[in-house]
PDB file of C-alpha atoms in Angstrom:
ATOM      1  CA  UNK A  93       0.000   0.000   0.000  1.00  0.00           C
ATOM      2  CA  UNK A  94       1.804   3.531  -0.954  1.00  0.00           C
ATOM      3  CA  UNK A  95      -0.431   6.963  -0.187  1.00  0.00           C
ATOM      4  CA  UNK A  96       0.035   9.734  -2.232  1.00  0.00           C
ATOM      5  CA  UNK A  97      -0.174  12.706  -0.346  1.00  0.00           C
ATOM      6  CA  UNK A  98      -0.498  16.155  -2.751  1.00  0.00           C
ATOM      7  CA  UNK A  99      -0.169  19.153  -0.413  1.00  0.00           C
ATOM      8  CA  UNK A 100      -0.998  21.631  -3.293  1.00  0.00           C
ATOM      9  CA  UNK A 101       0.349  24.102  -2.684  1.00  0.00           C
ATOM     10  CA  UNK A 102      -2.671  26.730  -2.345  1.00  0.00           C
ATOM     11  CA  UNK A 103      -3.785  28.500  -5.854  1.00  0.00           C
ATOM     12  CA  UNK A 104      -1.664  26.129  -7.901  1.00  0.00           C
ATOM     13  CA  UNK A 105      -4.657  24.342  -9.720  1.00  0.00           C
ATOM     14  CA  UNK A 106      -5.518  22.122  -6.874  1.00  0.00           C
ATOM     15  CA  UNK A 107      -9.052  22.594  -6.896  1.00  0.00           C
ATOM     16  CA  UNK A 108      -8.965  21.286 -10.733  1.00  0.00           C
ATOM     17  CA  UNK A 109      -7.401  18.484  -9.843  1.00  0.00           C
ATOM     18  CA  UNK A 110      -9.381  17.372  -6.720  1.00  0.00           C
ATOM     19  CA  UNK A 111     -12.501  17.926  -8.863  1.00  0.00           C
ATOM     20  CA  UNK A 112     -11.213  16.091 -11.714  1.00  0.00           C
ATOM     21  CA  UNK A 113      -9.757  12.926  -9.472  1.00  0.00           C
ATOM     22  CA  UNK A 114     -12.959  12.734  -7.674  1.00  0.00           C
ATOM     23  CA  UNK A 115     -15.217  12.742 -10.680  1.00  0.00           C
ATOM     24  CA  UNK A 116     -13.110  10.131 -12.360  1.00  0.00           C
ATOM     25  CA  UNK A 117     -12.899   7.443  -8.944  1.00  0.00           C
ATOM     26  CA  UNK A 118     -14.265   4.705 -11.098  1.00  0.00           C
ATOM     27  CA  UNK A 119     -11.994   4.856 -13.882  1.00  0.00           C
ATOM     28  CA  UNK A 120      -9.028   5.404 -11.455  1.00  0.00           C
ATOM     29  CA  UNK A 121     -10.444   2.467  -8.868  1.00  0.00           C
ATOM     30  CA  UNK A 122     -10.365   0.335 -12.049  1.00  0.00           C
ATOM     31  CA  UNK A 123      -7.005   1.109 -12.808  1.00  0.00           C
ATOM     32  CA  UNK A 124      -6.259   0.017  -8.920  1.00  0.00           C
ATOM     33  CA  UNK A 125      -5.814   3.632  -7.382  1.00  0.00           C
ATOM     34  CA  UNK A 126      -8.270   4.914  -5.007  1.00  0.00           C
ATOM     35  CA  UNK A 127      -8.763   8.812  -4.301  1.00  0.00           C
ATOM     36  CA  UNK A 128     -10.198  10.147  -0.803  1.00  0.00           C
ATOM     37  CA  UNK A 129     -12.704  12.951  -2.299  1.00  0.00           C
ATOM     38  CA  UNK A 130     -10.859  16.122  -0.783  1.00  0.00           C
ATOM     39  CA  UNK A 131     -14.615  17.323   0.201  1.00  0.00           C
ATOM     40  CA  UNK A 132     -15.023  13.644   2.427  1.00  0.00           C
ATOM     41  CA  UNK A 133     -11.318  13.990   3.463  1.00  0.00           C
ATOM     42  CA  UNK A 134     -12.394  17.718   5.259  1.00  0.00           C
ATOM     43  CA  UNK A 135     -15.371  16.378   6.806  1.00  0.00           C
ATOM     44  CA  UNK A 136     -14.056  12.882   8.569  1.00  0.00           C
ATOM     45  CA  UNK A 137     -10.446  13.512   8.581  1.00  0.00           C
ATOM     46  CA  UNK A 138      -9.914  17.339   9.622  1.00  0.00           C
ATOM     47  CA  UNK A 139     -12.060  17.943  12.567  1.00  0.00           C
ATOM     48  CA  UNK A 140     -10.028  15.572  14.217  1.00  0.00           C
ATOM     49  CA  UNK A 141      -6.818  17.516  13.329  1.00  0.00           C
ATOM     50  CA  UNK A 142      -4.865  20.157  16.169  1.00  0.00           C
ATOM     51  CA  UNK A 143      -6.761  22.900  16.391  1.00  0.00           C
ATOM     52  CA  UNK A 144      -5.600  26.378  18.112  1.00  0.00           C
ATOM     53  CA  UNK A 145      -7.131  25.613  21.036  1.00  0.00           C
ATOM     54  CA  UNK A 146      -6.024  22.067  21.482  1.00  0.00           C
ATOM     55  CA  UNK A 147      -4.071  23.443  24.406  1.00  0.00           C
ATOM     56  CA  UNK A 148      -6.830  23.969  26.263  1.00  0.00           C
ATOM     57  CA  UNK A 149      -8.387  20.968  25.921  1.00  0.00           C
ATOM     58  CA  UNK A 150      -7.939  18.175  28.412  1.00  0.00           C
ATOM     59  CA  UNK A 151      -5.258  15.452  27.568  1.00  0.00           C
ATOM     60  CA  UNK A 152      -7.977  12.763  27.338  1.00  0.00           C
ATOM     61  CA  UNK A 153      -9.569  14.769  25.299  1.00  0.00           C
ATOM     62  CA  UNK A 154      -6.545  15.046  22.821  1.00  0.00           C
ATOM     63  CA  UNK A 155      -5.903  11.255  23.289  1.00  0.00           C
ATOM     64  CA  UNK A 156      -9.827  10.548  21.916  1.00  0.00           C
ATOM     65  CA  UNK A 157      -9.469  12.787  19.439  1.00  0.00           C
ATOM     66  CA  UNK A 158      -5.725  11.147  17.938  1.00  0.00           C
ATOM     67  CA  UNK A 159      -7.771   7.835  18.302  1.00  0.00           C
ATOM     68  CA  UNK A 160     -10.646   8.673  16.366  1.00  0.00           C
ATOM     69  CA  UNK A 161      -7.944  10.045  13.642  1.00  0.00           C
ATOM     70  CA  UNK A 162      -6.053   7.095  13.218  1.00  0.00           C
ATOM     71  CA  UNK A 163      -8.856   4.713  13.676  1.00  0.00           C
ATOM     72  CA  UNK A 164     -10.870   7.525  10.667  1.00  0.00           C
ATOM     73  CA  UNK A 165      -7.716   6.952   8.758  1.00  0.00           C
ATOM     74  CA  UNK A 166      -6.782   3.253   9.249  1.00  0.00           C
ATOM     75  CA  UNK A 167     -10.517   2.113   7.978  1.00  0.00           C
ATOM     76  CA  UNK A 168      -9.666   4.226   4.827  1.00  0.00           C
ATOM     77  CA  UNK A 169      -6.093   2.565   4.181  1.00  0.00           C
ATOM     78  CA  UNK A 170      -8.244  -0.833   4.407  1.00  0.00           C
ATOM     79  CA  UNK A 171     -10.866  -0.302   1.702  1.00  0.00           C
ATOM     80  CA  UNK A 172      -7.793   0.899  -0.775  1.00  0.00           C
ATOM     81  CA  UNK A 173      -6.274  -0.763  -3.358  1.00  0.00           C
ATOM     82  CA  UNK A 174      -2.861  -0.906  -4.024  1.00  0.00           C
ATOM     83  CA  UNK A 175      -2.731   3.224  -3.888  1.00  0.00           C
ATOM     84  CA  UNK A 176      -4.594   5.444  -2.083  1.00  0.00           C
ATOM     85  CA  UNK A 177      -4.181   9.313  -2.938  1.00  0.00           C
ATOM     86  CA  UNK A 178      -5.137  12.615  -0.809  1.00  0.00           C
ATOM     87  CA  UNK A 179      -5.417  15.914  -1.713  1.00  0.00           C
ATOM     88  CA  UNK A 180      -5.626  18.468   0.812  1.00  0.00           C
ATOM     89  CA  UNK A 181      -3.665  21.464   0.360  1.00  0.00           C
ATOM     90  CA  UNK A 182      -4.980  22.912   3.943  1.00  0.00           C
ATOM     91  CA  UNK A 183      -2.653  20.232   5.285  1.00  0.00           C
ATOM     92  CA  UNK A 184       0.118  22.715   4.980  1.00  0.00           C
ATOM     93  CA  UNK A 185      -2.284  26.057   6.938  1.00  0.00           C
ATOM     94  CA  UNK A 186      -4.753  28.155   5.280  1.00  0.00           C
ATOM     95  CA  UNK A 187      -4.578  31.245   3.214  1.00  0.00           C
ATOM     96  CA  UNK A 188      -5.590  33.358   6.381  1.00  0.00           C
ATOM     97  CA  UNK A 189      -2.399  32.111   8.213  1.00  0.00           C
ATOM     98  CA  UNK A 190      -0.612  33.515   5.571  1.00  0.00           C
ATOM     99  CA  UNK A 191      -2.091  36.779   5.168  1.00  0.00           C
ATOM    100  CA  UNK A 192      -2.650  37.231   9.276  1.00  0.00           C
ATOM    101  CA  UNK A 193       1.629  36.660   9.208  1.00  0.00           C
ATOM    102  CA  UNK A 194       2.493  37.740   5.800  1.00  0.00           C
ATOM    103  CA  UNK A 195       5.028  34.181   5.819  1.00  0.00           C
ATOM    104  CA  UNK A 196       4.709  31.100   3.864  1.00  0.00           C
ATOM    105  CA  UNK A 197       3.077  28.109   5.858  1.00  0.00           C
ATOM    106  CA  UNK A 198       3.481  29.865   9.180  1.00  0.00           C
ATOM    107  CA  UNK A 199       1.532  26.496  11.333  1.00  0.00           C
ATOM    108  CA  UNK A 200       2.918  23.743   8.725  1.00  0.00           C
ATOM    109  CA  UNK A 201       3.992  21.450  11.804  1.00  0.00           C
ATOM    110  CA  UNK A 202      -0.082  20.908  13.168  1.00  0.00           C
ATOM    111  CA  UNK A 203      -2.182  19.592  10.743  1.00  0.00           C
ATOM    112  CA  UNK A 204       0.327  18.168   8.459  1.00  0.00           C
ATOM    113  CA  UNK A 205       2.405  16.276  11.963  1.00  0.00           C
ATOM    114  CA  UNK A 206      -0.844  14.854  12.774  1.00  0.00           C
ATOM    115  CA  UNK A 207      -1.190  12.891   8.965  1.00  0.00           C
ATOM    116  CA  UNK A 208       2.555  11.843   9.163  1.00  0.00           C
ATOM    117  CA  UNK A 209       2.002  10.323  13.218  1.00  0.00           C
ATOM    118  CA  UNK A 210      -1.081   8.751  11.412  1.00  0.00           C
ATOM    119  CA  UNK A 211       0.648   7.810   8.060  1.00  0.00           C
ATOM    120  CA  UNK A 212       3.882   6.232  10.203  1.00  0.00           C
ATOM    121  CA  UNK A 213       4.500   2.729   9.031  1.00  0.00           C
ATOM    122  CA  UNK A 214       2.919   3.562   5.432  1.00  0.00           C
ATOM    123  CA  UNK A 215       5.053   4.424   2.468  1.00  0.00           C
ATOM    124  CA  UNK A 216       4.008   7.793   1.573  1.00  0.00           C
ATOM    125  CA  UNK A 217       4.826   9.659  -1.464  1.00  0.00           C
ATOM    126  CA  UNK A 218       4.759  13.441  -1.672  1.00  0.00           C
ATOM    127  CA  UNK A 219       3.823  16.012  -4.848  1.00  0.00           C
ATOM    128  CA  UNK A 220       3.493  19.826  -4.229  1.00  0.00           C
ATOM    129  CA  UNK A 221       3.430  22.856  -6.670  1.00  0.00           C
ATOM    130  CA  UNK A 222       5.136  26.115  -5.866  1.00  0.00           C
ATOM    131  CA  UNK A 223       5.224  29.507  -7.696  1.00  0.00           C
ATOM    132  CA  UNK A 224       6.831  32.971  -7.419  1.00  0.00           C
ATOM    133  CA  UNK A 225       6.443  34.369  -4.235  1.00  0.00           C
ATOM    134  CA  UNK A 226       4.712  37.427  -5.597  1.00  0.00           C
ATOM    135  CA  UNK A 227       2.289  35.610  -7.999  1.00  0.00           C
ATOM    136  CA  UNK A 228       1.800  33.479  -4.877  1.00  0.00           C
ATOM    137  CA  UNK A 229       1.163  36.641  -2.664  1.00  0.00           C
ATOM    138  CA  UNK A 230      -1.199  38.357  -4.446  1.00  0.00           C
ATOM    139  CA  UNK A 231      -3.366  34.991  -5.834  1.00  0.00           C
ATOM    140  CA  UNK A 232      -3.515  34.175  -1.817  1.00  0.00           C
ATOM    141  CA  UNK A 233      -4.727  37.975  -0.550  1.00  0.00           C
ATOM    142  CA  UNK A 234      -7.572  37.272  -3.593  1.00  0.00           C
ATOM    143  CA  UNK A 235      -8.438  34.442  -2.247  1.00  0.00           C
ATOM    144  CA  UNK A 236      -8.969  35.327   1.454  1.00  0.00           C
ATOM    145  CA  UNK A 237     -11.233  38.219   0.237  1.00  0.00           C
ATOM    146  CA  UNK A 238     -13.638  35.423  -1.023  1.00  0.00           C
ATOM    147  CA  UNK A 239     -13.882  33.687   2.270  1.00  0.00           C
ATOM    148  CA  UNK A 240     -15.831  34.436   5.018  1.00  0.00           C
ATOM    149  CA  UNK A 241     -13.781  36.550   7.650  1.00  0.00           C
ATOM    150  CA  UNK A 242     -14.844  38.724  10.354  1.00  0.00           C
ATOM    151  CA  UNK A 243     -11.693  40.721   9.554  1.00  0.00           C
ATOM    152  CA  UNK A 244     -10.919  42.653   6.153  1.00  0.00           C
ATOM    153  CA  UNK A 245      -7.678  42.113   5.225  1.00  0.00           C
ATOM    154  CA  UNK A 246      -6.070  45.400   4.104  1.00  0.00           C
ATOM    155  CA  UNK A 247      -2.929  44.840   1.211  1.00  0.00           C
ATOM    156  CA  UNK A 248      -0.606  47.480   2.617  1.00  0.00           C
ATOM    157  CA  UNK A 249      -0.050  45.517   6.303  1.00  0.00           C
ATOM    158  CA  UNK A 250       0.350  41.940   4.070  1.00  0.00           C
ATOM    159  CA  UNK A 251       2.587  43.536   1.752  1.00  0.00           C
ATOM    160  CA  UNK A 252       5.313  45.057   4.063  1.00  0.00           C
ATOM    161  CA  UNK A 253       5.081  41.811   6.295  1.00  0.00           C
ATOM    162  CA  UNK A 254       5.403  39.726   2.951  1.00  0.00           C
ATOM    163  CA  UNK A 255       8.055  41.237   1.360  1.00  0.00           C
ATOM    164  CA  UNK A 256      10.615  40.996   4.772  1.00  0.00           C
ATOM    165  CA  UNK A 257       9.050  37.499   6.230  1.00  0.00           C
ATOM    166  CA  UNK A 258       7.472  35.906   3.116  1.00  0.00           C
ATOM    167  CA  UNK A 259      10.217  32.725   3.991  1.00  0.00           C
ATOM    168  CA  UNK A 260      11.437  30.464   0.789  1.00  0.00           C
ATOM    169  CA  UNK A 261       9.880  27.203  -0.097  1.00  0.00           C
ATOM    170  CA  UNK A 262      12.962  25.914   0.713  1.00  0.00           C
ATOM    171  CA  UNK A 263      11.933  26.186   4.084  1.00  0.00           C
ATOM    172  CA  UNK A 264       8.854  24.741   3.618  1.00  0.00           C
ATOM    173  CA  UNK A 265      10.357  21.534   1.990  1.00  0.00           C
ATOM    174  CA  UNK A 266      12.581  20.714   4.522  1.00  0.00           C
ATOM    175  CA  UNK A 267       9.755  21.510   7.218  1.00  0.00           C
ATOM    176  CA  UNK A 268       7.991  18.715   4.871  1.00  0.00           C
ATOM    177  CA  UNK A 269      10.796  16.932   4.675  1.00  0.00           C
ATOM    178  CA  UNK A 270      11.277  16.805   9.038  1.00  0.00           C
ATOM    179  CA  UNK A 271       7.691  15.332   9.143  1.00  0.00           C
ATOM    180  CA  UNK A 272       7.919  12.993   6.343  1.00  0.00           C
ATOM    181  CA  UNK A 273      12.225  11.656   6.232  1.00  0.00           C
ATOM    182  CA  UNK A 274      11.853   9.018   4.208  1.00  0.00           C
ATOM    183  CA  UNK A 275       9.076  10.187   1.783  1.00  0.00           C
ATOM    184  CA  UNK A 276      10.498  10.768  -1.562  1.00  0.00           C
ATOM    185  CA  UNK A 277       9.126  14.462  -2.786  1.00  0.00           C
ATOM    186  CA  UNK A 278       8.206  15.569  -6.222  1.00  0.00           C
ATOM    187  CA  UNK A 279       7.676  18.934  -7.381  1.00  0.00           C
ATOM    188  CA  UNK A 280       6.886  21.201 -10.019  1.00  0.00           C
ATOM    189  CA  UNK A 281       6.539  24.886 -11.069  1.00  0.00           C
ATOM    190  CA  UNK A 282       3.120  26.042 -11.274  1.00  0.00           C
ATOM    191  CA  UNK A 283       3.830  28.473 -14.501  1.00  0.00           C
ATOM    192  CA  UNK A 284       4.653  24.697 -16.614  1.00  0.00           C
ATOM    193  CA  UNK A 285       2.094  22.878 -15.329  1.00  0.00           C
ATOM    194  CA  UNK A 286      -0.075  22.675 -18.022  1.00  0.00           C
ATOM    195  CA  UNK A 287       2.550  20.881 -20.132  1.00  0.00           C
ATOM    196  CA  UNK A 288       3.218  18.525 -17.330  1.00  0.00           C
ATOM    197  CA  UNK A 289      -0.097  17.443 -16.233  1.00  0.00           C
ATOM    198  CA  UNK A 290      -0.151  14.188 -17.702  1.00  0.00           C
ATOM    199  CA  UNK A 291       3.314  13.183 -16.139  1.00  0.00           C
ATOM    200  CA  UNK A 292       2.085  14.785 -12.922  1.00  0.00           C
ATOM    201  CA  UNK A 293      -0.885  12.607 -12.838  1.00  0.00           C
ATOM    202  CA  UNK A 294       1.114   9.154 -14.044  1.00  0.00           C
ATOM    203  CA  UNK A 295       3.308   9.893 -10.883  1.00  0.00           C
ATOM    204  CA  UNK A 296       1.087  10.709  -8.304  1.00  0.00           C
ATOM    205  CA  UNK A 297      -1.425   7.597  -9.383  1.00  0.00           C
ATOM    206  CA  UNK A 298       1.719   5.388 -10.268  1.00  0.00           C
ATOM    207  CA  UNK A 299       0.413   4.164 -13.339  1.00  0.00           C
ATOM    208  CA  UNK A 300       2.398   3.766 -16.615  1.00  0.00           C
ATOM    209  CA  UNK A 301      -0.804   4.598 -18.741  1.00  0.00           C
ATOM    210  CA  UNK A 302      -3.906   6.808 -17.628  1.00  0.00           C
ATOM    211  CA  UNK A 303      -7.508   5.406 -17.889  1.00  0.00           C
ATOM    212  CA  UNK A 304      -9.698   7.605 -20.010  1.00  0.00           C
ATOM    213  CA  UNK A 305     -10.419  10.733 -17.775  1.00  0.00           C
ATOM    214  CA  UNK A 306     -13.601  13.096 -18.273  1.00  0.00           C
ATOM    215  CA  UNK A 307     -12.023  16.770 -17.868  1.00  0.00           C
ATOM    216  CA  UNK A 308     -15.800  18.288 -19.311  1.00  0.00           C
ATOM    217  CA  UNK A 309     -17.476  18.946 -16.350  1.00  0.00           C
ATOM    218  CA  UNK A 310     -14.772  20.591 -13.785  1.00  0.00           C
ATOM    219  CA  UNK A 311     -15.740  24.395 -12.951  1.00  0.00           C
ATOM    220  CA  UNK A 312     -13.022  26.678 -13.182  1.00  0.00           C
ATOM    221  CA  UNK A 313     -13.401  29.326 -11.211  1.00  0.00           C
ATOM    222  CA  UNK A 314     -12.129  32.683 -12.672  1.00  0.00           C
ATOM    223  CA  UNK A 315      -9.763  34.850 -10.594  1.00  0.00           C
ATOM    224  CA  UNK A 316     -10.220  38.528  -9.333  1.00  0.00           C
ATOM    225  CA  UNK A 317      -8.728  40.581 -11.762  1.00  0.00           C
ATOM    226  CA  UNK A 318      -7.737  43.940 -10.576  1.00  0.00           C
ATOM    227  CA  UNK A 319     -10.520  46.054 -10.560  1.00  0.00           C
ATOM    228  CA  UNK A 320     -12.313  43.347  -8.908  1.00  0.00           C
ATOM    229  CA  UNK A 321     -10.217  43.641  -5.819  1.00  0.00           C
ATOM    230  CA  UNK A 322     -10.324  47.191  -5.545  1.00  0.00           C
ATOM    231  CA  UNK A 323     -14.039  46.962  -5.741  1.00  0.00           C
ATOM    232  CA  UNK A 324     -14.144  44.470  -2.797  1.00  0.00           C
ATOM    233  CA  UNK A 325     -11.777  46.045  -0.534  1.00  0.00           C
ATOM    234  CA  UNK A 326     -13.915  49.077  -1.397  1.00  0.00           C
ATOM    235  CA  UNK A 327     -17.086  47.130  -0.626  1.00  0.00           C
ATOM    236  CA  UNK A 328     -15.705  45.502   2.695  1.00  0.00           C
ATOM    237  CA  UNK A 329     -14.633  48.773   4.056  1.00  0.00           C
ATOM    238  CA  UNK A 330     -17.809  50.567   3.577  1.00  0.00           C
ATOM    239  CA  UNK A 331     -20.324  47.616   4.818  1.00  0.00           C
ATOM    240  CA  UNK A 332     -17.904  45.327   6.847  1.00  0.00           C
ATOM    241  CA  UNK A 333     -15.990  41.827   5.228  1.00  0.00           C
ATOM    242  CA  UNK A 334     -19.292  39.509   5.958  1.00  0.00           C
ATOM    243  CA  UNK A 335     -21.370  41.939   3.340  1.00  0.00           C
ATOM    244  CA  UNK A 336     -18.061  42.089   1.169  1.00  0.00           C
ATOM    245  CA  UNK A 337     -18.435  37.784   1.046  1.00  0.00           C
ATOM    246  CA  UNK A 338     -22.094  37.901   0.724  1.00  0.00           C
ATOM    247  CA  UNK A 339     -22.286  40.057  -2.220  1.00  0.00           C
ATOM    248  CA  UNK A 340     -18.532  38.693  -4.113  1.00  0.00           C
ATOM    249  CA  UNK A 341     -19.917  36.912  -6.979  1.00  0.00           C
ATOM    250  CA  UNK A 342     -22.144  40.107  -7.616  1.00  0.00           C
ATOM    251  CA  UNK A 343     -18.807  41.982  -7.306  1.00  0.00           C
ATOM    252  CA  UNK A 344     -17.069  40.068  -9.387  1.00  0.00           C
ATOM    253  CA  UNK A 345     -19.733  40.010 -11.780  1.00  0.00           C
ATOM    254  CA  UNK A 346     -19.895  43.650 -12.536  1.00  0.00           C
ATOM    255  CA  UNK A 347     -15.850  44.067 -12.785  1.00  0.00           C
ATOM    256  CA  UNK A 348     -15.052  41.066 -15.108  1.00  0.00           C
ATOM    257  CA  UNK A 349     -11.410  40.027 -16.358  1.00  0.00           C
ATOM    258  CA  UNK A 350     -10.565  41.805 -19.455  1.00  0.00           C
ATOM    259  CA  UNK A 351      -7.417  43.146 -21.053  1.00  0.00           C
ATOM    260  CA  UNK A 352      -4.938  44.834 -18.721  1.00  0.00           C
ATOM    261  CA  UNK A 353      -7.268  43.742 -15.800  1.00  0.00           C
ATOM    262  CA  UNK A 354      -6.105  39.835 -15.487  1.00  0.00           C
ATOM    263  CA  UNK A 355      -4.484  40.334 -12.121  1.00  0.00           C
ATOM    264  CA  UNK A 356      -4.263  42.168  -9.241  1.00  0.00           C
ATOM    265  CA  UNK A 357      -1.587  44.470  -9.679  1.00  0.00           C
ATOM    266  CA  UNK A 358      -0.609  44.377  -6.077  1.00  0.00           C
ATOM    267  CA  UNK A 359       3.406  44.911  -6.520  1.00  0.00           C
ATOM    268  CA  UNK A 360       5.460  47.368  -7.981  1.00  0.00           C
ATOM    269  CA  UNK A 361       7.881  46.554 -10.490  1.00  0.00           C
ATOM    270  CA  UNK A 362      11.097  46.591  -8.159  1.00  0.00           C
ATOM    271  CA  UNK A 363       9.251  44.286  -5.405  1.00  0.00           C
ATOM    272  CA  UNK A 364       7.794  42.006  -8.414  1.00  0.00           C
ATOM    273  CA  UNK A 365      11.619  41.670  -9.532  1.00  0.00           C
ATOM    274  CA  UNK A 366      13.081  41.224  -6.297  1.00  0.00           C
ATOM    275  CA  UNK A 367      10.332  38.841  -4.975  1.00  0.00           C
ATOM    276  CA  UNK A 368      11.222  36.741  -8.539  1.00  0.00           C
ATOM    277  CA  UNK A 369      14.859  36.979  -7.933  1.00  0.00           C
ATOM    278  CA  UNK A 370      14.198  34.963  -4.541  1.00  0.00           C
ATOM    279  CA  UNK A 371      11.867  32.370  -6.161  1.00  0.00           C
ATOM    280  CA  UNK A 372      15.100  31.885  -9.114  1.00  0.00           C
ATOM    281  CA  UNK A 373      17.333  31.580  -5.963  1.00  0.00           C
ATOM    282  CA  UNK A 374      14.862  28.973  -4.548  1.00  0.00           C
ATOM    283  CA  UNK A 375      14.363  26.594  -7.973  1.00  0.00           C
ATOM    284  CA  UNK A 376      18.737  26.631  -7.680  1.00  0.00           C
ATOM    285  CA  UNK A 377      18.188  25.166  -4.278  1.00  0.00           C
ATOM    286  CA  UNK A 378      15.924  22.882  -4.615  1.00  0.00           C
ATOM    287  CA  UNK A 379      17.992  21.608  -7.853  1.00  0.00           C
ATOM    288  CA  UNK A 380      20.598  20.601  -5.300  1.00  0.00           C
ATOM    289  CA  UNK A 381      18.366  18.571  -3.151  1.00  0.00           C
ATOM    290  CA  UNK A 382      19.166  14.963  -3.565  1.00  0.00           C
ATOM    291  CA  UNK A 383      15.668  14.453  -2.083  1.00  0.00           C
ATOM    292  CA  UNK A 384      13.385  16.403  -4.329  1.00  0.00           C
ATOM    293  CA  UNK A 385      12.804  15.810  -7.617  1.00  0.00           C
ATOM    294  CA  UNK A 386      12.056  18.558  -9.983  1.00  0.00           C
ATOM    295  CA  UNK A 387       9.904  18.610 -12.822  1.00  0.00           C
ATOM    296  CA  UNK A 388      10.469  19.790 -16.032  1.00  0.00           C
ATOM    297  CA  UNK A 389       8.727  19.633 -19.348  1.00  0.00           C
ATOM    298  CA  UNK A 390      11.983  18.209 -21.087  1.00  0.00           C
ATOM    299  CA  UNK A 391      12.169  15.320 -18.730  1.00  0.00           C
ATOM    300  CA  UNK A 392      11.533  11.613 -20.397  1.00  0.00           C
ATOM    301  CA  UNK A 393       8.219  10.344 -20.149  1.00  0.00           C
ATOM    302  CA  UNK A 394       7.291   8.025 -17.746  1.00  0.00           C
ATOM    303  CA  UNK A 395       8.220   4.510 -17.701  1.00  0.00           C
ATOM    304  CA  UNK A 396      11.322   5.537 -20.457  1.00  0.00           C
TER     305      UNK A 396
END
């Protein structure tokens, strides 16, 4: 039994691929691979993961709580196949933890301990996507405007805390890498992942060949292009960040994507470069990691 565990990362076309893994569980139990639907994972699997308060709670109450996980997890491992594959990029933190600190993955040791305390014993395997730091930045302050908060996020705070404690996902993998030692890790640049879906998807289901996969009916869900933002920072400032949620796809709606307005512009040129230059200095780290392997569109296909 191997478990694939794909941490995302956030806003790196994970929702596409939970969608399209979970609509396709026949085809893939057929081919001897079973997928946890993320939606089933977050309801069975990550109430029973550390919370903030877990302090306060009493130690039997922890000790129930780790039981419930591991017996949740071990009646999972049993129905599977020869593969079983989650994908739960909230395993790493949340976009709020990111934008509260302004640092990459600032409570990666909770949720993500818990799995690999759970997962001991089990050979896991590990994919995760990573882009620039400042395509990162801004995709994750979108995103936490379209959830419900009782705070509204302002850019100005996250960008001066991003831009001196953002972190490098070098950091992160070796976090990953603490909680996981002998799990080998495979990763790829979200900017080529388009060309190396198919070789993504051969790995992480370790087959040779895909079954036939319906890609027709997954929803992809635009992003906020610039004007869009402004409009809901506008909106949550004059009728509070609950309204702001409420009325986003209205929002949205009335300041559509369109040329010149594909992103939010949320950099200047001189941060965008400098936050690049330390992604560049990243991808020549990780290249030197003997326990990472990098993905590239030039690499052989699989099974060659």
């Amino acid at each position: 039994m191997i478990v694939t565990l794909h941490l995302g990362a956030h806003k790196t076309a994970t929702t596409y691929l939970q969608e399209m893994l979970g609509a396709n569980r026949a085809a893939l139990c057929g081919a001897g691979v079973d997928f946890w639907p993320t939606p089933e994972f977050r309801q069975t699997v990550t109430p029973l993961l550390p919370r903030r308060t877990s302090a306060k709670r009493s130690k039997s109450a922890q000790q129930s709580h780790r039981a419930d996980l591991r017996r949740v997890c071990a009646a999972r491992l049993e129905q599977a196949q020869n593969r079983l594959m989650i994908s739960d990029e909230n395993l790493l933190g949340t976009p709020q933890q990111i934008v509260e600190s302004g640092r990459l993955y600032p409570k990666l040791g909770g949720h993500l301990a818990a799995m690999a305390d759970v997962l001991s014993g089990t050979a896991v395997e590990i994919f995760l996507c990573i882009r620039p730091l400042s395509d990162f930045g801004r995709s994750i302050f979108s995103e936490v405007l379209r959830h419900p908060n009782d705070t509204l996020y302002e850019p100005e705070p996250f960008k001066a805390a991003w831009l001196e404690h953002a972190g490098s996902w070098v950091a992160v993998l070796e976090q990953i890498r603490a909680l996981f030692p002998q799990s080998p890790i495979t990763l790829w640049s979200f900017h080529q992942f388009r060309d190396l879906e198919p070789r993504i998807l051969q790995l992480m289901l370790g087959l040779d060949a895909l079954p036939d996969l319906d890609r027709s009916y997954v929803y992809r869900r635009p992003s906020l292009g610039h004007s869009a933002v402004e409009a809901m920072l506008a909106y949550g400032r004059a009728h509070g960040p609950m309204a702001m949620y409420e009325n986003r796809a209205e929002i949205q709606a009335a300041h559509p994507r369109g040329k010149g307005d594909w992103i939010y512009r949320m950099w200047s040129e001189e941060e965008r470069q400098d936050l690049h230059g330390r992604f560049r200095q990243d991808m020549r780290a990780i290249r030197r990691l003997d326990w990472v392997t990098l993905l590239r569109p030039d690499d052989p296909p699989v099974g060659q």
